[in-house]
PDB file of C-alpha atoms in Angstrom:
ATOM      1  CA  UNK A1149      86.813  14.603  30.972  1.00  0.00           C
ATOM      2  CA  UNK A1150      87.060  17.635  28.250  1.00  0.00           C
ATOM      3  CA  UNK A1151      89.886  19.192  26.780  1.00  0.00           C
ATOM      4  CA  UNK A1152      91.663  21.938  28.494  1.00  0.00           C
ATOM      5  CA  UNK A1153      91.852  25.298  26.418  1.00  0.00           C
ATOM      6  CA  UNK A1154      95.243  26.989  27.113  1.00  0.00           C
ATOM      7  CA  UNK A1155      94.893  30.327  25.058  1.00  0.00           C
ATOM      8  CA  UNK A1156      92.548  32.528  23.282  1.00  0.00           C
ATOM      9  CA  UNK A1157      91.929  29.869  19.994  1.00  0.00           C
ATOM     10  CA  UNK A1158      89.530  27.174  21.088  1.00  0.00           C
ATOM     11  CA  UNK A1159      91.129  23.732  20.690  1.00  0.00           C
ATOM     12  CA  UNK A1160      91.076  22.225  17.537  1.00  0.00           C
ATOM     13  CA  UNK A1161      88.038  19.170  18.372  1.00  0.00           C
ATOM     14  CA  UNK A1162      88.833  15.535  18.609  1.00  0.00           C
ATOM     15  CA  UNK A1163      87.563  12.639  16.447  1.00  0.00           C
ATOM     16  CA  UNK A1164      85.979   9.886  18.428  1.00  0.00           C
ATOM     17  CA  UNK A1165      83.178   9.295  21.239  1.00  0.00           C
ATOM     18  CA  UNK A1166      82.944  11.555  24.042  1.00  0.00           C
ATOM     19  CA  UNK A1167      83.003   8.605  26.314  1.00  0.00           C
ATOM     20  CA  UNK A1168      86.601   7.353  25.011  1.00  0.00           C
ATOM     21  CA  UNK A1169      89.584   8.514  26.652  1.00  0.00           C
ATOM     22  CA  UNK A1170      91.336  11.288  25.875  1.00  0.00           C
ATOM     23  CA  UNK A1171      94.228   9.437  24.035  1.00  0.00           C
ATOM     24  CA  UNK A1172      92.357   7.227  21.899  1.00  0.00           C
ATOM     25  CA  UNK A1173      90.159  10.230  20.421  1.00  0.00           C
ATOM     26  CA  UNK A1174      93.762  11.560  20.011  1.00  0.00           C
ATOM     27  CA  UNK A1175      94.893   8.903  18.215  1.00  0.00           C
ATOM     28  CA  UNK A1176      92.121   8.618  15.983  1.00  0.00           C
ATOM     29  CA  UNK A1177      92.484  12.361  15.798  1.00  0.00           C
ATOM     30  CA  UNK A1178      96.128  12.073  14.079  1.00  0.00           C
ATOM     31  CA  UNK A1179      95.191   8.701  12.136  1.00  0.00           C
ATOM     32  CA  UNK A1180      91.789  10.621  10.302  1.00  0.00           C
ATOM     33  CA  UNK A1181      94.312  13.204   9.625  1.00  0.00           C
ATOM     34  CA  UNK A1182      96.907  10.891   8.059  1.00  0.00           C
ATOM     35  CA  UNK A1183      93.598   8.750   6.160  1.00  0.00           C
ATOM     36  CA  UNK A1184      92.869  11.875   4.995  1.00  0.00           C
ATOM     37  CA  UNK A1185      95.843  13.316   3.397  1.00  0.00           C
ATOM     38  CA  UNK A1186      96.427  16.275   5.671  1.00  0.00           C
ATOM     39  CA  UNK A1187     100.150  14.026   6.999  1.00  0.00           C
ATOM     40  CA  UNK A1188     101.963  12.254   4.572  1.00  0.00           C
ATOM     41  CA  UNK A1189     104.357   9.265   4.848  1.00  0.00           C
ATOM     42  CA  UNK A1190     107.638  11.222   5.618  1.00  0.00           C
ATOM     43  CA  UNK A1191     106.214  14.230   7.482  1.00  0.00           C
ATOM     44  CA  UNK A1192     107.257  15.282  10.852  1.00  0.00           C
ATOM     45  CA  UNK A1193     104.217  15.456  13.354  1.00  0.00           C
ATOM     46  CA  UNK A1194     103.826  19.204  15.415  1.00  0.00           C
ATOM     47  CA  UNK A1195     106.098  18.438  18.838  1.00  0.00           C
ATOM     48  CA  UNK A1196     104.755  17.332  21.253  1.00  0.00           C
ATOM     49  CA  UNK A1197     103.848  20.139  23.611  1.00  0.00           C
ATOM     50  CA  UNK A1198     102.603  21.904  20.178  1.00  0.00           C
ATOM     51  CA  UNK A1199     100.093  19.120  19.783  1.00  0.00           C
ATOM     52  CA  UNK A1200      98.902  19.455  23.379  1.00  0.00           C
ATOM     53  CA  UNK A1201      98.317  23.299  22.773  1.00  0.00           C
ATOM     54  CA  UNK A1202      96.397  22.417  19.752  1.00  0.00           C
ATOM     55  CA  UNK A1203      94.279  20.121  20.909  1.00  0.00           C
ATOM     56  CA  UNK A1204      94.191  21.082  24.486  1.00  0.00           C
ATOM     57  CA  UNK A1205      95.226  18.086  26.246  1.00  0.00           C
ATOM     58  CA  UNK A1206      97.612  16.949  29.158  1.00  0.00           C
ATOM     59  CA  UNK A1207     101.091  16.495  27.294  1.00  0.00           C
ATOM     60  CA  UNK A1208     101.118  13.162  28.808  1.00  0.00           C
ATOM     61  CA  UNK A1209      98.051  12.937  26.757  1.00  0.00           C
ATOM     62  CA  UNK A1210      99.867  13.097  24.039  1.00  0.00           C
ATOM     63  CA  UNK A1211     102.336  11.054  25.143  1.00  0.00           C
ATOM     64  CA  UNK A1212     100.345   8.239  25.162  1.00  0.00           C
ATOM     65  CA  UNK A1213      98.467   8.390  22.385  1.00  0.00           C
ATOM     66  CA  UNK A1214     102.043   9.021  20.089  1.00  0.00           C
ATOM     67  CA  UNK A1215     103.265   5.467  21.799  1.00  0.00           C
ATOM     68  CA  UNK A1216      99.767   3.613  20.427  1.00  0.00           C
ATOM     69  CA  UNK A1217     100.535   5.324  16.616  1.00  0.00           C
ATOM     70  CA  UNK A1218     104.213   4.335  17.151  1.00  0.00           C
ATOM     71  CA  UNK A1219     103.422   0.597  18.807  1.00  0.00           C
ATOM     72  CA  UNK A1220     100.878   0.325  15.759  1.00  0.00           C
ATOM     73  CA  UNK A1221     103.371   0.927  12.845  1.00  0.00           C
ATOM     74  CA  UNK A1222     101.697   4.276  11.978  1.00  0.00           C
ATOM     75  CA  UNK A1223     104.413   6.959  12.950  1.00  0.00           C
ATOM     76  CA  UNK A1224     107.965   6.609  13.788  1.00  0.00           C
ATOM     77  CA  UNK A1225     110.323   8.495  16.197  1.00  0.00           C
ATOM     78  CA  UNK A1226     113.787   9.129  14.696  1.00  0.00           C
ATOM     79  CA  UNK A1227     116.113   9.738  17.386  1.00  0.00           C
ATOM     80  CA  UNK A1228     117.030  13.750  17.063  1.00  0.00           C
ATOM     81  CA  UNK A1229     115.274  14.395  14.550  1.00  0.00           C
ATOM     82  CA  UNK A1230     111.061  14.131  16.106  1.00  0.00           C
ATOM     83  CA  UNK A1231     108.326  12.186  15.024  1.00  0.00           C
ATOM     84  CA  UNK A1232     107.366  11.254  11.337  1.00  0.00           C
ATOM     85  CA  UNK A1233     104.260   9.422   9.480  1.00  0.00           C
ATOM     86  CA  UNK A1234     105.802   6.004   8.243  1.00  0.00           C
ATOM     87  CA  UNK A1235     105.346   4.240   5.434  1.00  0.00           C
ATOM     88  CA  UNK A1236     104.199   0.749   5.731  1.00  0.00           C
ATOM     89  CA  UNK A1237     105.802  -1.783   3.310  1.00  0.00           C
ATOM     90  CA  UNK A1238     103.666  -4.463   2.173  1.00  0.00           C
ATOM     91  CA  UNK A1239     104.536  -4.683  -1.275  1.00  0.00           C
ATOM     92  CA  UNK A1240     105.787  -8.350  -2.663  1.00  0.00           C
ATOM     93  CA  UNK A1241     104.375  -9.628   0.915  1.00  0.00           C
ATOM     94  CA  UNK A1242     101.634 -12.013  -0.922  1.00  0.00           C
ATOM     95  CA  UNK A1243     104.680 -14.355  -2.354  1.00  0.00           C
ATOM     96  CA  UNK A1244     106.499 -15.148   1.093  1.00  0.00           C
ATOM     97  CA  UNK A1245     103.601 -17.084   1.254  1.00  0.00           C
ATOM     98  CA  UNK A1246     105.242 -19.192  -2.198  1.00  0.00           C
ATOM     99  CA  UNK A1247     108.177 -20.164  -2.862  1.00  0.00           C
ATOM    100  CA  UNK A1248     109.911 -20.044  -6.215  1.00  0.00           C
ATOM    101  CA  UNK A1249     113.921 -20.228  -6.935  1.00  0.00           C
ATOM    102  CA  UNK A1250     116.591 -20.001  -9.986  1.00  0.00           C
ATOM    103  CA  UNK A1251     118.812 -22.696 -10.982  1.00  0.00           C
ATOM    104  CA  UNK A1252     120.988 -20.984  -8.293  1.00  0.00           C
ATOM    105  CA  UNK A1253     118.594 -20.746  -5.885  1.00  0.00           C
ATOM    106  CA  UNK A1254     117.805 -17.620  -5.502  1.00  0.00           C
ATOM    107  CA  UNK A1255     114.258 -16.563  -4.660  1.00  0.00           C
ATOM    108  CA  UNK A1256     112.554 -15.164  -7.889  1.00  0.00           C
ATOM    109  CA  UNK A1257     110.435 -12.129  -7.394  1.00  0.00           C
ATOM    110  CA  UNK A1258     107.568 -12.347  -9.365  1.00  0.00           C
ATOM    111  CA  UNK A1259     106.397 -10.188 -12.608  1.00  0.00           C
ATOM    112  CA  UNK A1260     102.861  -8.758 -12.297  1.00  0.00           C
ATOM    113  CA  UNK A1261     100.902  -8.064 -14.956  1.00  0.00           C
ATOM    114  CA  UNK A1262      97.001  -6.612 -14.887  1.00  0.00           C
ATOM    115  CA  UNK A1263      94.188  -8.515 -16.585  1.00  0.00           C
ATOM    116  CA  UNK A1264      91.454  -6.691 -16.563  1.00  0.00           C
ATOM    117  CA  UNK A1265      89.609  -3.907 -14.423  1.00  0.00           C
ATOM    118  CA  UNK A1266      85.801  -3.684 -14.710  1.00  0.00           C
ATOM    119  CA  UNK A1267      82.962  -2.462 -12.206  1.00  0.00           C
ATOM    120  CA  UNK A1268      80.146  -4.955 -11.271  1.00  0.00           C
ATOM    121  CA  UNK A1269      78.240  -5.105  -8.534  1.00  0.00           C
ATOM    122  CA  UNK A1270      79.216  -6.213  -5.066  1.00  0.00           C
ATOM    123  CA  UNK A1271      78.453  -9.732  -3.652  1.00  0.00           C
ATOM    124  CA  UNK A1272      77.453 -10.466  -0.600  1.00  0.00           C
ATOM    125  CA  UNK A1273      80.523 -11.529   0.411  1.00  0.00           C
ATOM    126  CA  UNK A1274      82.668  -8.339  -1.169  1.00  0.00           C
ATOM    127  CA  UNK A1275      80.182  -6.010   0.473  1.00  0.00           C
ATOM    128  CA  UNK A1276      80.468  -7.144   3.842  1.00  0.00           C
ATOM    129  CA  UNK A1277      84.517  -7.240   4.179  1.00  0.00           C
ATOM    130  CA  UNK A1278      84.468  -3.535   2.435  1.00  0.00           C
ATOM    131  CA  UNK A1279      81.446  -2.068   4.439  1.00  0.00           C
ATOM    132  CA  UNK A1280      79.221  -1.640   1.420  1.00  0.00           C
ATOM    133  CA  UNK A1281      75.575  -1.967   0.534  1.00  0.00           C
ATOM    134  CA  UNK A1282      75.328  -5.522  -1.448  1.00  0.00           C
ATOM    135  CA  UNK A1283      74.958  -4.658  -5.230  1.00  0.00           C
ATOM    136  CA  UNK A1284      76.516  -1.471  -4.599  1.00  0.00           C
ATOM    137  CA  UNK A1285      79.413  -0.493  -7.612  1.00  0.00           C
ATOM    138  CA  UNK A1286      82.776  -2.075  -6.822  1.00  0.00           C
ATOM    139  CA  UNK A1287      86.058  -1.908  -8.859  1.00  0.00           C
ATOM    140  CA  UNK A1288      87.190  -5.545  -9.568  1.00  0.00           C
ATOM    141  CA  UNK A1289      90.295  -5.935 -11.112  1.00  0.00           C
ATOM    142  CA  UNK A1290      92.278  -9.264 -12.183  1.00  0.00           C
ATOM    143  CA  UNK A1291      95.899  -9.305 -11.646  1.00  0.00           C
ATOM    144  CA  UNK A1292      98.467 -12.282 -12.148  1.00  0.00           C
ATOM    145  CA  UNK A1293     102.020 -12.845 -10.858  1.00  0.00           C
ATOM    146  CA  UNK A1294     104.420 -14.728 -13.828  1.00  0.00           C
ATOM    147  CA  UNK A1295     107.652 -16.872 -12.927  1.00  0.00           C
ATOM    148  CA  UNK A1296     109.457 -17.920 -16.201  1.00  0.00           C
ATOM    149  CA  UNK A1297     106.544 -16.987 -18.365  1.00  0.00           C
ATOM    150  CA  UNK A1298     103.756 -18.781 -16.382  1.00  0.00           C
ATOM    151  CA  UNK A1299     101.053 -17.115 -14.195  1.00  0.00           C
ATOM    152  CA  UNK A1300     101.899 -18.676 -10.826  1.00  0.00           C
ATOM    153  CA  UNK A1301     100.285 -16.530  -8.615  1.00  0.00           C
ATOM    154  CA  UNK A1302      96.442 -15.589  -9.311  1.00  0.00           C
ATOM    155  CA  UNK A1303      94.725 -12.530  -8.181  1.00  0.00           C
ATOM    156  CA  UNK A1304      91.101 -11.203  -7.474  1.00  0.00           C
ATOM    157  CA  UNK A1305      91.025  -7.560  -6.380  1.00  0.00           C
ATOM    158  CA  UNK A1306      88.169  -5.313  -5.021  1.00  0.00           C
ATOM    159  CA  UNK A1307      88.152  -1.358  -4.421  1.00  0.00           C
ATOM    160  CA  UNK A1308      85.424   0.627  -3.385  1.00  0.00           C
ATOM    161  CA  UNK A1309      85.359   3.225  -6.486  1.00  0.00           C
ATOM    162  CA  UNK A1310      84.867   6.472  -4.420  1.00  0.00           C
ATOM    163  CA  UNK A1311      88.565   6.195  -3.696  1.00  0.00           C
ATOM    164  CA  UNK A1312      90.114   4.113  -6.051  1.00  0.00           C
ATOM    165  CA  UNK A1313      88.300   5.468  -9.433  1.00  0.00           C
ATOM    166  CA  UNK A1314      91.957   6.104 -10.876  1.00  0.00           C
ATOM    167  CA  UNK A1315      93.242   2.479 -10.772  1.00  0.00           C
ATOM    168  CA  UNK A1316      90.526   2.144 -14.245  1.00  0.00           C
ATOM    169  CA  UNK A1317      91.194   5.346 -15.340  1.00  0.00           C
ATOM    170  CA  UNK A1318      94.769   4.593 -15.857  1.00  0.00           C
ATOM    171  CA  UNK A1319      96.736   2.398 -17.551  1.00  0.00           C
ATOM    172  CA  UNK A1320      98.910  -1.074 -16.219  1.00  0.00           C
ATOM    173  CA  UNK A1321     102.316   0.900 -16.827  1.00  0.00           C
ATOM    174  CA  UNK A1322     101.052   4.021 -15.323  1.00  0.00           C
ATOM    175  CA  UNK A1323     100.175   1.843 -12.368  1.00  0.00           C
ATOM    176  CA  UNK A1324     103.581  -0.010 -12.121  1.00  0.00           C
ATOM    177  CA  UNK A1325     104.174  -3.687 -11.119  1.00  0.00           C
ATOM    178  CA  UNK A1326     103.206  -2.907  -7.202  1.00  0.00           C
ATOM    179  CA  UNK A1327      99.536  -1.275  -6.520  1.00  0.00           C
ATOM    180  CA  UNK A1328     100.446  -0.325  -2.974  1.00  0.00           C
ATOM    181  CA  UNK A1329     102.667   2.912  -4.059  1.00  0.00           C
ATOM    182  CA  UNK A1330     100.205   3.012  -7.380  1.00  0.00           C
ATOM    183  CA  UNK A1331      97.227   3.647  -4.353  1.00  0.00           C
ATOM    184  CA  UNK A1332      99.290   6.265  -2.849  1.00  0.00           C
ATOM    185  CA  UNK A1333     100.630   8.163  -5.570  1.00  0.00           C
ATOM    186  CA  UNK A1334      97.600   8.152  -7.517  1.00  0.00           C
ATOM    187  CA  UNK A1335      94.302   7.879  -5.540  1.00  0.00           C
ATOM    188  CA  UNK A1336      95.525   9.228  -2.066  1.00  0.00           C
ATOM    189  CA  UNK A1337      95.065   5.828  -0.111  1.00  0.00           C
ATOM    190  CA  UNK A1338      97.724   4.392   2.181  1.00  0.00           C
ATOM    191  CA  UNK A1339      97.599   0.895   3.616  1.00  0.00           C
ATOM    192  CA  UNK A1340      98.061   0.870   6.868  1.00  0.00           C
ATOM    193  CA  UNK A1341      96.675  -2.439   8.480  1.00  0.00           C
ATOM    194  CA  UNK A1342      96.579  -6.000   6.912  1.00  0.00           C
ATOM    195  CA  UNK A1343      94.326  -9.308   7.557  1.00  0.00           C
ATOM    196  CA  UNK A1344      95.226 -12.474   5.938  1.00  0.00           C
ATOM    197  CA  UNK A1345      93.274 -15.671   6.344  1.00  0.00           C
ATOM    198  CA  UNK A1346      94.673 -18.820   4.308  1.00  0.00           C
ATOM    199  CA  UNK A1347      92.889 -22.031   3.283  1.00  0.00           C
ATOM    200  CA  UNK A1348      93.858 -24.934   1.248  1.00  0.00           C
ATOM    201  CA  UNK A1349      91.139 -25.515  -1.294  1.00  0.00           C
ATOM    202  CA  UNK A1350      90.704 -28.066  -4.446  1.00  0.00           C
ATOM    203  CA  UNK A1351      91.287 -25.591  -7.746  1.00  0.00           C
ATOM    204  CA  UNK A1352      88.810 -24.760  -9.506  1.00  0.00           C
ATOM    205  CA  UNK A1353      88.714 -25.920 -13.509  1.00  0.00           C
ATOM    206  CA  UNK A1354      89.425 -22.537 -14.344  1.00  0.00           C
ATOM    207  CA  UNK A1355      92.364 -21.404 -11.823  1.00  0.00           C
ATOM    208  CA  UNK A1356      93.435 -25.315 -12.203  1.00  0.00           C
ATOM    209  CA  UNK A1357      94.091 -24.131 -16.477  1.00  0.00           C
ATOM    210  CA  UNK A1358      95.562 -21.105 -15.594  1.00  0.00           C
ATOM    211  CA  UNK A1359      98.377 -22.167 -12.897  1.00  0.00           C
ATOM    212  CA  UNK A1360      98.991 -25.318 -15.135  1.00  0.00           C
ATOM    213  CA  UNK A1361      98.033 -27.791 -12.698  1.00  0.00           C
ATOM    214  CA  UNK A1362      95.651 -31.565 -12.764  1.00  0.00           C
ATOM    215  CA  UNK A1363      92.491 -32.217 -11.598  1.00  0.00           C
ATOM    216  CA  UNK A1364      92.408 -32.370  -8.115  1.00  0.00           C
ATOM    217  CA  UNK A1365      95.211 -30.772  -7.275  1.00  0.00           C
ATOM    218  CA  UNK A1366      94.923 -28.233  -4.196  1.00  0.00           C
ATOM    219  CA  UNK A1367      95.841 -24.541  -4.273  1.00  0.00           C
ATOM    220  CA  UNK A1368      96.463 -22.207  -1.380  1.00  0.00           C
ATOM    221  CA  UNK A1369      94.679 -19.012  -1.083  1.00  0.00           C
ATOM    222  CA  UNK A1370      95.300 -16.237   0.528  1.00  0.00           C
ATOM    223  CA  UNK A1371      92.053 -13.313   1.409  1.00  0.00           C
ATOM    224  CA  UNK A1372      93.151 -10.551   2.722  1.00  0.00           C
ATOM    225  CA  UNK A1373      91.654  -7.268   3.838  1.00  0.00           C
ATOM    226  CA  UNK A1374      93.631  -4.169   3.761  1.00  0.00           C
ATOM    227  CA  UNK A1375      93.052  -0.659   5.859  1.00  0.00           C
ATOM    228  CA  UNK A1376      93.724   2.823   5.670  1.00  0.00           C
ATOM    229  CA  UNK A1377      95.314   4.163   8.672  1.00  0.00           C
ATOM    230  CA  UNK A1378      91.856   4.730  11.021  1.00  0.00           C
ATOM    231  CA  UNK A1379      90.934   1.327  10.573  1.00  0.00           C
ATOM    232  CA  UNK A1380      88.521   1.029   7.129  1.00  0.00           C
ATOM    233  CA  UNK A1381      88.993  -1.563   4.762  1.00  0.00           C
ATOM    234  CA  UNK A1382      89.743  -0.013   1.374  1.00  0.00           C
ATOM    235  CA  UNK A1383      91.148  -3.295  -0.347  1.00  0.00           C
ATOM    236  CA  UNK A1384      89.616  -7.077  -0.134  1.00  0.00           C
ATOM    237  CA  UNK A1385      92.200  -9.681  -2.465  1.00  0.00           C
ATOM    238  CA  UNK A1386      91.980 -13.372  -2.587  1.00  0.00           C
ATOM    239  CA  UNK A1387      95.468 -14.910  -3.699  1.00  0.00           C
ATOM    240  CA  UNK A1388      95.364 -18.305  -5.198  1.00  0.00           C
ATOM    241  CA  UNK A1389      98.364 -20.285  -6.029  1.00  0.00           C
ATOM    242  CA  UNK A1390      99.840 -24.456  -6.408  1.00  0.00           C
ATOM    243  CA  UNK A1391      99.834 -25.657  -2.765  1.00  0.00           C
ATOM    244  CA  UNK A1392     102.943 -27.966  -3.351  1.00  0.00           C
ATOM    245  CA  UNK A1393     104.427 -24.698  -3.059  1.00  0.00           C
ATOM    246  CA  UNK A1394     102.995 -23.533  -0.234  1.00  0.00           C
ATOM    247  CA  UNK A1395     105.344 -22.373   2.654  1.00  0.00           C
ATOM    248  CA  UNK A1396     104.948 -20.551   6.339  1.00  0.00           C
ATOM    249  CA  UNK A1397     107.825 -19.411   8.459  1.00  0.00           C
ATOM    250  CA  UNK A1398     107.919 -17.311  11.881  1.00  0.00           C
ATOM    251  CA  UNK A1399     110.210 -16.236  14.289  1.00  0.00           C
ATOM    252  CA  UNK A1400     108.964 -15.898  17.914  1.00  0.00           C
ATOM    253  CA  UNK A1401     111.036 -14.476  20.336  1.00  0.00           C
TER     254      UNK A1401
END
């Protein structure tokens, strides 16, 4: 199937493999533009039928490829008002996962504060979840999460440079306590998509000495792989914190 030209201007082309339906090269078509900057969180998307002129598709076409970006969290429809690129909020997601309350009981948000940021070469490991050659330059910066003064929450972060250059370039208050925004607003990268995968582990001397905790005690930690909005990882973390603290809810319904 090709696209249908309806006017003099050729259609603008689609991303994607010739052999993939029309929709999905559409809606990698609209989530390249959003990866790349050309649709912001908060901007209304071309109507419908103005899409379908553009591209030269079948407005159901369109149709279907809007309810896949809406279904996937990527754009919203606002009743009256059209279709706008949404913001994902994953900030402060990483301590559900702990639990930590005041004398009242309230759940205590953590403080973050940045360690250190250096760039060393990729493992094996790192390489592979961010789709780079082993040994290849990656941005690996140290983060922990404080309750009442002590690091509870330990973080190891990795960021391909090419994008994320100005996370060493500027400095921890300049960044702010959350990086998700700090990504946005200063290197141009949304998060869009997130993997977790959690193991209980025995600490290691050194985390053991940072969270406080004996020898043999367990931790929990938490990898997780972040993407921009057409699917490539930009962020791998691993999360480690006490496992005594360690808590999973979910609603299914």
């Amino acid at each position: 199937m090709t696209n249908r030209s309806t006017g003099s201007n050729p259609p603008a082309p689609l991303e994607g493999d010739a052999h993939l339906p029309l929709y999905r090269r559409l809606y990698q078509t609209i989530a390249g533009r959003i990866t790349s900057g050309d649709w912001r969180p908060g901007d209304a998307l071309p109507a419908e039928l103005d899409l379908a002129r553009l591209y030269g598709v079948a407005p159901g076409t369109v149709r279907k490829a809007i309810d896949e970006l809406v279904d996937d969290g990527l754009i919203e429809r606002r009743h009256g008002s059209g279709t706008f690129i949404r913001r994902p909020n994953f900030d402060n997601m990483m301590v559900r996962f702990l639990l930590y309350r005041d004398p009242e009981g309230r759940e205590i948000m953590p403080a973050s504060h940045i360690i250190s940021r250096e760039i060393v070469p990729a493992p094996a490991t790192i390489a592979h979840h961010l789709g780079m050659a082993e040994g290849e330059d990656v941005i690996r910066m140290v983060r922990h999460r404080h309750w009442e003064g002590a690091a509870r929450l330990l973080e190891d972060i990795y960021l391909p440079p090419a994008r994320f250059r100005p996370m060493i370039e500027h400095s921890p208050e300049e960044i702010g306590p959350l990086l998700y925004p700090a990504y946005e607003r200063l290197c141009g990268q949304l998060v869009c998509f997130i993997e977790e995968e959690i193991t209980i582990l025995d600490a290691t001397p050194e985390d053991a000495a940072l969270l406080g905790l004996k020898d043999g005690d367990l931790v929990v930690a938490i990898e997780r792989i972040a993407k921009n909005a057409s699917g490539q990882p930009i962020e791998w973390r691993i999360s480690r914190g006490e496992a005594r603290r360690f808590r999973y809810r979910i609603s299914v319904g």
